[in-house]
Structure formats: C-alpha cells, structure tokens
CSV table of C-alpha atoms and ligand atoms in Angstrom, one decimal:
chain,number,residue,atom,x,y,z
A,1,MET,CA,-22.7,26.3,13.2
A,2,LEU,CA,-19.5,24.3,12.9
A,3,ILE,CA,-18.2,21.4,10.8
A,4,ASP,CA,-15.9,18.8,12.4
A,5,SER,CA,-13.6,18.3,9.4
A,6,HIS,CA,-12.0,15.1,10.8
A,7,ALA,CA,-13.6,12.6,13.2
A,8,HIS,CA,-13.2,8.8,13.3
A,9,ILE,CA,-16.7,8.2,14.6
A,10,GLN,CA,-16.5,4.6,13.2
A,11,ASP,CA,-13.8,3.9,15.8
A,12,PRO,CA,-14.7,1.1,18.2
A,13,GLN,CA,-14.4,3.6,21.1
A,14,LEU,CA,-17.3,5.7,19.5
A,15,ARG,CA,-19.4,3.5,17.3
A,16,PRO,CA,-21.2,1.6,20.1
A,17,ASP,CA,-22.4,5.1,21.3
A,18,LEU,CA,-22.9,6.5,17.9
A,19,GLU,CA,-26.5,7.8,18.4
A,20,GLY,CA,-25.3,9.6,21.6
A,21,VAL,CA,-22.2,11.0,19.9
A,22,LEU,CA,-24.4,12.4,17.0
A,23,GLU,CA,-27.0,13.8,19.4
A,24,ARG,CA,-24.4,15.7,21.5
A,25,ALA,CA,-22.8,17.0,18.2
A,26,HIS,CA,-26.2,18.3,17.2
A,27,GLN,CA,-26.8,19.9,20.6
A,28,ALA,CA,-23.3,21.6,20.2
A,29,ARG,CA,-24.4,22.9,16.7
A,30,VAL,CA,-22.0,20.8,14.8
A,31,GLY,CA,-23.9,20.6,11.5
A,32,ALA,CA,-21.6,18.2,9.6
A,33,ILE,CA,-19.0,15.6,10.4
A,34,VAL,CA,-16.3,14.4,7.9
A,35,CYS,CA,-15.5,10.8,8.9
A,36,PRO,CA,-12.2,9.5,7.3
A,37,GLY,CA,-11.2,5.9,7.1
A,38,TYR,CA,-7.7,4.7,8.2
A,39,ASP,CA,-7.8,1.2,6.6
A,40,LEU,CA,-10.2,-0.7,4.3
A,41,GLN,CA,-12.6,-1.8,7.1
A,42,SER,CA,-12.9,1.7,8.7
A,43,SER,CA,-13.3,3.2,5.2
A,44,SER,CA,-16.2,0.9,4.5
A,45,ALA,CA,-17.6,1.6,8.0
A,46,ALA,CA,-17.4,5.4,7.3
A,47,ILE,CA,-19.5,5.0,4.1
A,48,GLU,CA,-22.0,2.9,6.0
A,49,ILE,CA,-22.4,5.6,8.7
A,50,ALA,CA,-22.6,8.3,6.1
A,51,ASP,CA,-25.3,6.3,4.2
A,52,GLN,CA,-27.4,6.3,7.4
A,53,HIS,CA,-26.9,9.8,8.7
A,54,PRO,CA,-27.3,12.9,6.5
A,55,GLN,CA,-25.0,15.0,8.6
A,56,VAL,CA,-22.1,12.6,8.2
A,57,VAL,CA,-19.9,12.3,5.0
A,58,ALA,CA,-17.1,9.8,4.4
A,59,ALA,CA,-13.5,9.8,3.3
A,60,VAL,CA,-11.7,6.6,2.2
A,61,GLY,CA,-8.0,5.9,2.6
A,62,ILE,CA,-5.2,4.0,4.2
A,63,HIS,CA,-3.3,5.7,7.1
A,64,PRO,CA,0.5,5.1,7.2
A,65,ASN,CA,0.1,3.4,10.6
A,66,TYR,CA,-2.2,0.8,9.0
A,67,LEU,CA,-0.1,-0.4,6.1
A,68,GLU,CA,-0.4,-4.1,7.0
A,69,ASP,CA,-3.7,-3.7,5.3
A,70,TRP,CA,-2.2,-2.5,2.1
A,71,ARG,CA,-2.5,-4.9,-1.0
A,72,PRO,CA,-1.9,-4.0,-4.6
A,73,ASP,CA,-5.6,-4.2,-5.2
A,74,SER,CA,-6.4,-1.9,-2.3
A,75,LEU,CA,-6.2,1.0,-4.7
A,76,VAL,CA,-8.9,-0.6,-6.9
A,77,GLN,CA,-11.2,-0.8,-3.9
A,78,LEU,CA,-10.5,2.9,-2.9
A,79,ALA,CA,-11.1,4.0,-6.6
A,80,ASP,CA,-14.4,2.1,-6.5
A,81,TRP,CA,-15.5,3.7,-3.2
A,82,ALA,CA,-14.4,7.2,-4.5
A,83,GLN,CA,-17.4,7.0,-6.9
A,84,HIS,CA,-19.8,6.6,-4.0
A,85,PRO,CA,-22.0,9.7,-3.6
A,86,ARG,CA,-21.4,9.9,0.2
A,87,VAL,CA,-17.6,9.9,-0.2
A,88,VAL,CA,-16.2,13.5,-0.3
A,89,ALA,CA,-12.4,12.9,0.0
A,90,LEU,CA,-9.6,10.5,-0.1
A,91,GLY,CA,-7.9,9.9,3.2
A,92,GLU,CA,-6.6,9.8,5.5
A,93,MET,CA,-3.2,9.2,3.9
A,94,GLY,CA,0.3,10.5,4.4
A,95,LEU,CA,3.5,9.7,6.3
A,96,ASP,CA,4.2,9.0,10.0
A,97,TYR,CA,7.8,8.7,11.0
A,98,VAL,CA,6.9,8.2,14.7
A,99,ASN,CA,4.4,5.3,14.7
A,100,GLY,CA,4.4,4.3,11.0
A,101,PRO,CA,6.4,1.3,9.6
A,102,ARG,CA,10.2,1.7,9.4
A,103,ASP,CA,9.9,1.1,5.6
A,104,LYS,CA,9.7,4.7,4.6
A,105,LYS,CA,9.7,3.8,0.9
A,106,LEU,CA,6.6,1.8,1.4
A,107,GLN,CA,4.9,4.6,3.3
A,108,GLN,CA,5.8,7.0,0.5
A,109,GLU,CA,4.7,4.7,-2.3
A,110,VAL,CA,1.2,4.2,-0.7
A,111,PHE,CA,0.9,7.9,-0.1
A,112,ILE,CA,1.8,8.9,-3.7
A,113,ARG,CA,-0.6,6.3,-5.1
A,114,GLN,CA,-3.5,7.6,-3.0
A,115,LEU,CA,-2.7,11.3,-3.8
A,116,GLU,CA,-2.7,10.5,-7.5
A,117,LEU,CA,-6.0,8.7,-7.0
A,118,ALA,CA,-7.5,11.8,-5.3
A,119,GLY,CA,-6.4,13.8,-8.4
A,120,LYS,CA,-8.0,11.2,-10.8
A,121,ALA,CA,-11.2,10.9,-8.8
A,122,GLY,CA,-11.6,14.6,-8.6
A,123,LEU,CA,-11.7,14.6,-4.8
A,124,PRO,CA,-9.7,16.5,-2.1
A,125,ALA,CA,-7.0,14.7,-0.1
A,126,ILE,CA,-6.8,14.5,3.7
A,127,ILE,CA,-3.2,14.3,4.7
A,128,HIS,CA,-1.6,13.0,7.9
A,129,ASN,CA,1.9,14.2,8.7
A,130,ARG,CA,3.8,13.2,11.8
A,131,GLU,CA,7.5,14.2,12.0
A,132,SER,CA,7.7,13.8,8.2
A,133,HIS,CA,7.4,17.4,7.1
A,134,ALA,CA,10.1,17.5,4.5
A,135,ASP,CA,9.0,14.3,2.7
A,136,VAL,CA,5.3,15.2,2.8
A,137,LEU,CA,6.1,18.6,1.2
A,138,LYS,CA,8.3,16.9,-1.4
A,139,ILE,CA,5.6,14.4,-2.4
A,140,VAL,CA,2.8,16.9,-2.4
A,141,ARG,CA,4.9,19.2,-4.6
A,142,GLU,CA,5.9,16.4,-7.0
A,143,VAL,CA,2.3,15.2,-7.4
A,144,GLY,CA,1.4,18.8,-7.9
A,145,PRO,CA,-1.8,20.8,-7.0
A,146,LEU,CA,-4.9,18.6,-7.0
A,147,PRO,CA,-7.9,19.8,-8.9
A,148,ARG,CA,-9.9,19.8,-5.7
A,149,GLY,CA,-7.0,20.6,-3.2
A,150,GLY,CA,-6.8,19.0,0.2
A,151,VAL,CA,-6.2,19.6,3.9
A,152,MET,CA,-3.2,19.1,6.2
A,153,HIS,CA,-5.1,17.5,9.1
A,154,CYS,CA,-4.1,18.1,12.7
A,155,TYR,CA,-1.4,20.5,11.6
A,156,SER,CA,1.8,20.4,13.6
A,157,GLY,CA,4.4,22.2,11.4
A,158,SER,CA,5.8,25.7,11.1
A,159,ALA,CA,4.0,28.8,9.7
A,160,GLU,CA,6.5,28.8,6.8
A,161,LEU,CA,5.7,25.2,5.9
A,162,ALA,CA,1.9,26.0,6.2
A,163,ALA,CA,2.4,28.8,3.6
A,164,GLU,CA,4.0,26.3,1.2
A,165,PHE,CA,1.0,23.9,1.6
A,166,ILE,CA,-1.4,26.8,1.1
A,167,ASP,CA,0.4,27.7,-2.1
A,168,LEU,CA,-0.3,24.2,-3.3
A,169,GLY,CA,-4.0,24.4,-2.5
A,170,TYR,CA,-4.1,22.8,1.0
A,171,TYR,CA,-6.2,24.0,3.9
A,172,ILE,CA,-4.6,23.9,7.4
A,173,SER,CA,-6.7,22.2,10.0
A,174,PHE,CA,-6.2,22.3,13.8
A,175,ALA,CA,-7.3,19.8,16.4
A,176,GLY,CA,-7.2,19.6,20.2
A,177,PRO,CA,-3.4,20.2,20.7
A,178,VAL,CA,-3.9,24.0,19.8
A,179,THR,CA,-5.9,24.3,23.1
A,180,PHE,CA,-3.2,22.7,25.2
A,181,LYS,CA,-1.7,25.0,27.8
A,182,ASN,CA,1.9,24.3,26.7
A,183,ALA,CA,1.2,24.7,23.0
A,184,ARG,CA,2.9,28.1,22.6
A,185,ARG,CA,4.6,27.4,19.3
A,186,LEU,CA,1.5,25.8,17.7
A,187,SER,CA,-0.6,28.7,18.9
A,188,GLN,CA,1.6,31.1,17.2
A,189,VAL,CA,1.4,29.1,14.0
A,190,ALA,CA,-2.5,29.0,14.2
A,191,ALA,CA,-2.6,32.7,14.8
A,192,ALA,CA,-0.6,33.3,11.6
A,193,ILE,CA,-2.8,31.3,9.2
A,194,SER,CA,-5.1,33.3,6.9
A,195,PRO,CA,-8.7,32.6,8.0
A,196,GLU,CA,-9.7,31.6,4.5
A,197,TRP,CA,-7.4,28.6,4.7
A,198,LEU,CA,-8.3,27.5,8.2
A,199,LEU,CA,-10.3,24.4,9.3
A,200,CYS,CA,-11.1,22.9,12.7
A,201,GLU,CA,-11.5,19.3,13.7
A,202,THR,CA,-11.5,16.9,16.6
A,203,ASP,CA,-9.6,13.8,15.2
A,204,SER,CA,-12.0,11.9,17.5
A,205,PRO,CA,-11.6,9.7,19.5
A,206,TYR,CA,-8.1,11.1,20.0
A,207,LEU,CA,-6.6,14.5,21.1
A,208,SER,CA,-9.5,15.8,23.2
A,209,PRO,CA,-9.2,19.6,23.6
A,210,GLU,CA,-8.9,21.3,27.0
A,211,PRO,CA,-10.6,21.0,29.4
A,212,PHE,CA,-11.1,17.3,28.4
A,213,ARG,CA,-7.4,16.5,27.6
A,214,GLY,CA,-6.7,12.8,27.9
A,215,ARG,CA,-10.3,11.7,27.7
A,216,ARG,CA,-12.2,10.1,24.8
A,217,ASN,CA,-12.9,12.8,22.2
A,218,GLU,CA,-16.0,13.3,20.1
A,219,PRO,CA,-17.3,15.8,17.5
A,220,ALA,CA,-19.3,18.0,20.0
A,221,ARG,CA,-15.9,19.2,21.3
A,222,VAL,CA,-14.8,20.8,18.1
A,223,VAL,CA,-16.4,23.9,19.7
A,224,PHE,CA,-13.5,24.2,22.1
A,225,VAL,CA,-11.0,24.1,19.2
A,226,ALA,CA,-13.0,26.7,17.2
A,227,GLU,CA,-13.1,29.0,20.2
A,228,ARG,CA,-9.4,28.8,20.8
A,229,LEU,CA,-8.7,29.5,17.1
A,230,ALA,CA,-11.0,32.6,17.3
A,231,GLN,CA,-9.1,33.8,20.4
A,232,LEU,CA,-5.7,33.3,18.6
A,233,GLN,CA,-6.9,34.9,15.4
A,234,ASN,CA,-8.5,37.8,17.4
A,235,TYR,CA,-11.8,37.2,15.6
A,236,PRO,CA,-15.4,37.1,17.0
A,237,PRO,CA,-16.0,33.3,17.5
A,238,GLU,CA,-19.3,33.4,15.5
A,239,GLU,CA,-17.6,35.0,12.6
A,240,LEU,CA,-14.6,32.7,12.5
A,241,ALA,CA,-17.0,29.7,12.8
A,242,SER,CA,-18.9,30.8,9.8
A,243,VAL,CA,-15.7,31.3,7.8
A,244,MET,CA,-14.4,27.9,8.7
A,245,THR,CA,-17.7,26.3,7.9
A,246,ALA,CA,-17.7,27.9,4.5
A,247,ASN,CA,-14.1,26.7,4.0
A,248,ALA,CA,-15.1,23.1,4.8
A,249,LYS,CA,-18.2,23.2,2.6
A,250,LYS,CA,-16.1,24.5,-0.3
A,251,LEU,CA,-13.3,21.9,0.2
A,252,PHE,CA,-15.6,18.9,0.6
A,253,GLY,CA,-18.4,20.1,-1.7
A,254,ILE,CA,-21.0,19.7,1.1
B,1,NI,NI1,-7.2,11.0,11.9
C-alpha cells in the first residue's frame, strides 16, 4: 500500500473525473490521498471531497502563486477550517520566486502567518519552495520546529539543505521529477535521504512521472515515484513503500 502525500484532486482537470481517479488509485493500491488546497476555494473543495471519501484527507492553505486571494481575514477562515476533523495539515504554503508575485515581502508575510497558524492549530505544515531555498530555510528556522512538524513537498534542493529541514522536523517528499531521465542531481539527493524522513507524492494534476511525463497526473501514478525511490535507495520496493506509508501516517495522523 502507498499514500499519495500531495494530490490536488479538487483541481478542475481532475474533479469532473473524480470517481475514476479514485477508482484507479484504489486499483493501484493507493490507500490514502492527502489533498491540499492552494486558495480558499480549493481548500473548501478539499474538505468537501474528504467529507465524502474516507480515503481522502484535506489540507487548507494559500499557495504563494494564489496570493490575489489573500485577505486579512483569510487567516480566520483557515483557522476555522483547521478545526475540521477531515483537515490533517495546513498548506500548501511557502515561497515561489519563479511564478509567485514579485512582492517577496508579501509572500513571506503570508507564509509566516500560515506557519504560525499550523503551530497554534497543532497541525503539520505542507511547504512549497521554488527557487527560494535560502528564504524558506530562514523562515522555517525563525518560526522554529512545529509541534507536529511538516513536509517539504516536491523537494528540489540539495542534500545539505534537506538535512537542515530534517533537523527542524520536516519530511522530504519527492514527486514525478525524480523519475525524469535527466534528473541526475535530484536522484542523488533522493538517494541520500534517510528512509525514515522520506515521503512520495504525485502533485497531481502536475508533474506526471515517467513514462507519462507531460500528461495529466493522478494519484494512481504515485507507484512510479515510489518505485524510482526504492531503486535509488537500493531498497526492496515493498519495504520502502511500507516505510513511506508509516511516515505519512505518522505525519498526518491518519
Ligand atoms: Ni501542490
């Protein structure tokens, strides 16, 4: 069994086919799916799906690329949702210096407020980091280890940086890019992470693993990410799958 620790199945590319998506995940032995929001509407949709499907749990948060949705009272709404029994994490949140708004101060402010909320709500944080490694590390350090930790989703940094995040209580999660043929550096990083801090995800509908690169992604394909990680870690696939499943269960309390 596997857990897809990050899949936006509420996305308009997947939701119309939700029953098919969930059925194929079930056939692929994906036992649970963590569905993070990226703005208020998608966070609410994540809760709605989790309410209707026992194998889906939700996370609520505002992604740095969706800050036009940010209002001072957004945090009140997130805090309210954090109490919901199907919400297992805050996120996704973080910094994106490629596609996020130019206003880095705003990105950082919204990230810090959500990290602090995760701490207060007693939930783990799901963190997005694109070309913003130094600032994400600085903020995560300044806010300090969260009672329930968190995860660096779709990890793209160095092994040294990963060690810093692990020290602060963050799991390291890999998605489709680790299966790409030209991903030499990322493969070396994935091979170096201690299995007890490793998670796998699809980031559906994005980043389909090989051999589906470039096509719409869905949770059933987390199997290809997990197999690649087992190969890199030199671990029997079944064994690494059960370690990663135990990690996800522990982190998200599922
Ligand atoms: Ni995502």
